[in-house]
């Protein structure tokens, strides 16, 4: 019963994220950066989720926001891997577009967090691809820091 209530609460929270999550667009941007790393692997997404939870708790001390981040990442990964409604390239394009509109979001790209997610990957080709994505996103963050100076 308790698990069912939690699941129901998570679905409700997800559906109305715009209303209940303060600065939900910033949270969704961060979720896309994590999701693109997880989705770019051919491995099962489930073994990334414990590390994702740790990262979410590290970023957001408040549990509701951390839970919202995890739920959002899972939604994006599911859309890429399971439902095939989007691709990791679509996520990268969204990230680039959002950086053009809101350059300060570059501060939300945390290469060390992305590398922690990458450390869950065992497949060599996926690890190389993820490394390239991390390098690309890290460069976007550096570009923003140079502009800011």
Short mmCIF file of the C-alpha atoms (twelve columns), coordinates in Angstrom:
data_MODEL
# 
_entry.id   MODEL 
# 
loop_
_atom_site.group_PDB 
_atom_site.id 
_atom_site.type_symbol 
_atom_site.label_atom_id 
_atom_site.label_alt_id 
_atom_site.label_comp_id 
_atom_site.label_asym_id 
_atom_site.label_seq_id 
_atom_site.Cartn_x 
_atom_site.Cartn_y 
_atom_site.Cartn_z 
_atom_site.pdbx_PDB_model_num 
ATOM 1   C CA . UNK A 1   0.000  0.000  0.000   1 
ATOM 2   C CA . UNK A 2   2.807  2.395  0.927   1 
ATOM 3   C CA . UNK A 3   4.671  1.708  -2.321  1 
ATOM 4   C CA . UNK A 4   1.497  2.265  -4.314  1 
ATOM 5   C CA . UNK A 5   0.923  5.641  -2.632  1 
ATOM 6   C CA . UNK A 6   4.515  6.671  -3.307  1 
ATOM 7   C CA . UNK A 7   4.172  5.690  -6.966  1 
ATOM 8   C CA . UNK A 8   0.899  7.566  -7.259  1 
ATOM 9   C CA . UNK A 9   2.472  10.599 -5.600  1 
ATOM 10  C CA . UNK A 10  5.445  10.457 -7.983  1 
ATOM 11  C CA . UNK A 11  3.172  10.290 -11.040 1 
ATOM 12  C CA . UNK A 12  1.102  13.211 -9.767  1 
ATOM 13  C CA . UNK A 13  4.259  15.169 -8.963  1 
ATOM 14  C CA . UNK A 14  5.630  14.432 -12.428 1 
ATOM 15  C CA . UNK A 15  2.454  15.435 -14.215 1 
ATOM 16  C CA . UNK A 16  2.248  18.764 -12.419 1 
ATOM 17  C CA . UNK A 17  5.972  19.461 -12.078 1 
ATOM 18  C CA . UNK A 18  5.545  22.966 -13.507 1 
ATOM 19  C CA . UNK A 19  3.267  23.870 -10.612 1 
ATOM 20  C CA . UNK A 20  5.003  22.140 -7.719  1 
ATOM 21  C CA . UNK A 21  8.708  22.478 -8.520  1 
ATOM 22  C CA . UNK A 22  10.322 25.865 -8.109  1 
ATOM 23  C CA . UNK A 23  12.429 26.675 -11.201 1 
ATOM 24  C CA . UNK A 24  11.353 23.454 -12.888 1 
ATOM 25  C CA . UNK A 25  13.060 24.431 -16.169 1 
ATOM 26  C CA . UNK A 26  16.464 24.538 -14.463 1 
ATOM 27  C CA . UNK A 27  15.782 21.136 -12.914 1 
ATOM 28  C CA . UNK A 28  14.733 19.745 -16.300 1 
ATOM 29  C CA . UNK A 29  17.906 21.106 -17.889 1 
ATOM 30  C CA . UNK A 30  20.030 19.300 -15.306 1 
ATOM 31  C CA . UNK A 31  17.909 16.175 -15.825 1 
ATOM 32  C CA . UNK A 32  18.625 16.277 -19.557 1 
ATOM 33  C CA . UNK A 33  22.377 16.415 -18.954 1 
ATOM 34  C CA . UNK A 34  22.191 13.336 -16.725 1 
ATOM 35  C CA . UNK A 35  19.752 11.543 -19.020 1 
ATOM 36  C CA . UNK A 36  21.875 12.007 -22.116 1 
ATOM 37  C CA . UNK A 37  24.760 10.190 -20.388 1 
ATOM 38  C CA . UNK A 38  22.565 7.307  -19.216 1 
ATOM 39  C CA . UNK A 39  20.649 7.027  -22.498 1 
ATOM 40  C CA . UNK A 40  23.804 7.049  -24.614 1 
ATOM 41  C CA . UNK A 41  24.703 3.616  -23.288 1 
ATOM 42  C CA . UNK A 42  23.367 0.309  -24.560 1 
ATOM 43  C CA . UNK A 43  23.374 -0.995 -21.000 1 
ATOM 44  C CA . UNK A 44  20.356 -1.254 -18.710 1 
ATOM 45  C CA . UNK A 45  19.487 2.077  -17.168 1 
ATOM 46  C CA . UNK A 46  18.622 0.552  -13.782 1 
ATOM 47  C CA . UNK A 47  22.219 0.207  -12.643 1 
ATOM 48  C CA . UNK A 48  22.749 3.975  -13.091 1 
ATOM 49  C CA . UNK A 49  19.899 4.892  -10.766 1 
ATOM 50  C CA . UNK A 50  21.627 4.392  -7.384  1 
ATOM 51  C CA . UNK A 51  24.383 6.790  -8.473  1 
ATOM 52  C CA . UNK A 52  21.764 9.147  -9.885  1 
ATOM 53  C CA . UNK A 53  19.971 9.189  -6.530  1 
ATOM 54  C CA . UNK A 54  23.253 10.020 -4.750  1 
ATOM 55  C CA . UNK A 55  23.908 12.872 -7.184  1 
ATOM 56  C CA . UNK A 56  20.379 14.217 -6.803  1 
ATOM 57  C CA . UNK A 57  20.685 14.168 -3.016  1 
ATOM 58  C CA . UNK A 58  24.044 15.931 -3.303  1 
ATOM 59  C CA . UNK A 59  22.684 18.659 -5.589  1 
ATOM 60  C CA . UNK A 60  19.370 19.178 -3.828  1 
ATOM 61  C CA . UNK A 61  19.364 18.780 -0.076  1 
ATOM 62  C CA . UNK A 62  15.581 18.977 -0.071  1 
ATOM 63  C CA . UNK A 63  14.192 15.527 -0.783  1 
ATOM 64  C CA . UNK A 64  11.218 16.570 -2.945  1 
ATOM 65  C CA . UNK A 65  13.417 18.402 -5.434  1 
ATOM 66  C CA . UNK A 66  15.936 15.544 -5.474  1 
ATOM 67  C CA . UNK A 67  13.103 13.077 -6.086  1 
ATOM 68  C CA . UNK A 68  11.778 15.307 -8.879  1 
ATOM 69  C CA . UNK A 69  15.210 15.261 -10.517 1 
ATOM 70  C CA . UNK A 70  15.401 11.458 -10.396 1 
ATOM 71  C CA . UNK A 71  11.867 11.098 -11.764 1 
ATOM 72  C CA . UNK A 72  12.574 13.536 -14.585 1 
ATOM 73  C CA . UNK A 73  15.807 11.791 -15.572 1 
ATOM 74  C CA . UNK A 74  13.987 8.452  -15.614 1 
ATOM 75  C CA . UNK A 75  11.298 9.938  -17.856 1 
ATOM 76  C CA . UNK A 76  13.869 11.204 -20.360 1 
ATOM 77  C CA . UNK A 77  15.809 7.935  -20.329 1 
ATOM 78  C CA . UNK A 78  12.592 5.978  -20.799 1 
ATOM 79  C CA . UNK A 79  11.651 8.191  -23.742 1 
ATOM 80  C CA . UNK A 80  15.019 7.497  -25.383 1 
ATOM 81  C CA . UNK A 81  15.585 3.835  -24.543 1 
ATOM 82  C CA . UNK A 82  12.134 2.403  -24.071 1 
ATOM 83  C CA . UNK A 83  9.627  4.382  -26.047 1 
ATOM 84  C CA . UNK A 84  12.072 5.688  -28.659 1 
ATOM 85  C CA . UNK A 85  10.132 8.947  -28.861 1 
ATOM 86  C CA . UNK A 86  13.354 10.964 -28.716 1 
ATOM 87  C CA . UNK A 87  17.058 10.241 -29.176 1 
ATOM 88  C CA . UNK A 88  20.129 11.270 -27.231 1 
ATOM 89  C CA . UNK A 89  20.842 13.643 -30.134 1 
ATOM 90  C CA . UNK A 90  17.465 15.283 -29.494 1 
ATOM 91  C CA . UNK A 91  18.428 15.717 -25.840 1 
ATOM 92  C CA . UNK A 92  21.754 17.275 -26.839 1 
ATOM 93  C CA . UNK A 93  19.987 19.626 -29.248 1 
ATOM 94  C CA . UNK A 94  17.583 20.631 -26.456 1 
ATOM 95  C CA . UNK A 95  20.533 21.276 -24.134 1 
ATOM 96  C CA . UNK A 96  22.249 23.463 -26.750 1 
ATOM 97  C CA . UNK A 97  19.016 25.360 -27.454 1 
ATOM 98  C CA . UNK A 98  18.411 25.980 -23.756 1 
ATOM 99  C CA . UNK A 99  22.000 27.181 -23.317 1 
ATOM 100 C CA . UNK A 100 21.437 29.711 -26.090 1 
ATOM 101 C CA . UNK A 101 18.295 30.977 -24.377 1 
ATOM 102 C CA . UNK A 102 19.607 30.765 -20.805 1 
ATOM 103 C CA . UNK A 103 23.425 30.811 -20.813 1 
ATOM 104 C CA . UNK A 104 23.534 30.659 -17.002 1 
ATOM 105 C CA . UNK A 105 22.292 27.048 -17.214 1 
ATOM 106 C CA . UNK A 106 25.859 26.143 -18.206 1 
ATOM 107 C CA . UNK A 107 26.647 26.333 -14.485 1 
ATOM 108 C CA . UNK A 108 24.354 23.342 -14.010 1 
ATOM 109 C CA . UNK A 109 26.630 21.175 -16.144 1 
ATOM 110 C CA . UNK A 110 28.762 19.340 -13.613 1 
ATOM 111 C CA . UNK A 111 31.374 17.221 -15.401 1 
ATOM 112 C CA . UNK A 112 32.325 15.377 -12.201 1 
ATOM 113 C CA . UNK A 113 28.714 14.217 -11.778 1 
ATOM 114 C CA . UNK A 114 28.550 13.134 -15.397 1 
ATOM 115 C CA . UNK A 115 31.786 11.170 -14.936 1 
ATOM 116 C CA . UNK A 116 30.293 9.423  -11.885 1 
ATOM 117 C CA . UNK A 117 27.423 8.299  -14.084 1 
ATOM 118 C CA . UNK A 118 29.883 7.262  -16.776 1 
ATOM 119 C CA . UNK A 119 31.727 5.110  -14.236 1 
ATOM 120 C CA . UNK A 120 28.643 2.857  -14.128 1 
ATOM 121 C CA . UNK A 121 29.184 1.970  -17.783 1 
ATOM 122 C CA . UNK A 122 31.052 -1.235 -18.565 1 
ATOM 123 C CA . UNK A 123 30.813 -1.314 -22.346 1 
ATOM 124 C CA . UNK A 124 33.903 0.243  -23.930 1 
ATOM 125 C CA . UNK A 125 32.207 1.898  -26.938 1 
ATOM 126 C CA . UNK A 126 29.480 3.417  -24.774 1 
ATOM 127 C CA . UNK A 127 32.098 4.736  -22.348 1 
ATOM 128 C CA . UNK A 128 33.966 6.425  -25.220 1 
ATOM 129 C CA . UNK A 129 30.758 7.976  -26.564 1 
ATOM 130 C CA . UNK A 130 29.776 9.179  -23.103 1 
ATOM 131 C CA . UNK A 131 33.254 10.657 -22.678 1 
ATOM 132 C CA . UNK A 132 32.788 12.682 -25.860 1 
ATOM 133 C CA . UNK A 133 29.420 13.953 -24.652 1 
ATOM 134 C CA . UNK A 134 30.955 14.927 -21.298 1 
ATOM 135 C CA . UNK A 135 33.818 16.731 -23.080 1 
ATOM 136 C CA . UNK A 136 31.296 18.576 -25.262 1 
ATOM 137 C CA . UNK A 137 29.163 19.635 -22.298 1 
ATOM 138 C CA . UNK A 138 32.259 20.589 -20.278 1 
ATOM 139 C CA . UNK A 139 33.346 22.826 -23.142 1 
ATOM 140 C CA . UNK A 140 29.927 24.491 -23.135 1 
ATOM 141 C CA . UNK A 141 30.394 25.221 -19.439 1 
ATOM 142 C CA . UNK A 142 33.871 26.653 -20.058 1 
ATOM 143 C CA . UNK A 143 32.520 28.797 -22.894 1 
ATOM 144 C CA . UNK A 144 29.983 30.303 -20.506 1 
ATOM 145 C CA . UNK A 145 32.620 30.973 -17.850 1 
ATOM 146 C CA . UNK A 146 34.781 32.795 -20.409 1 
ATOM 147 C CA . UNK A 147 31.835 34.921 -21.546 1 
ATOM 148 C CA . UNK A 148 31.019 35.742 -17.934 1 
ATOM 149 C CA . UNK A 149 34.501 37.165 -17.285 1 
# 
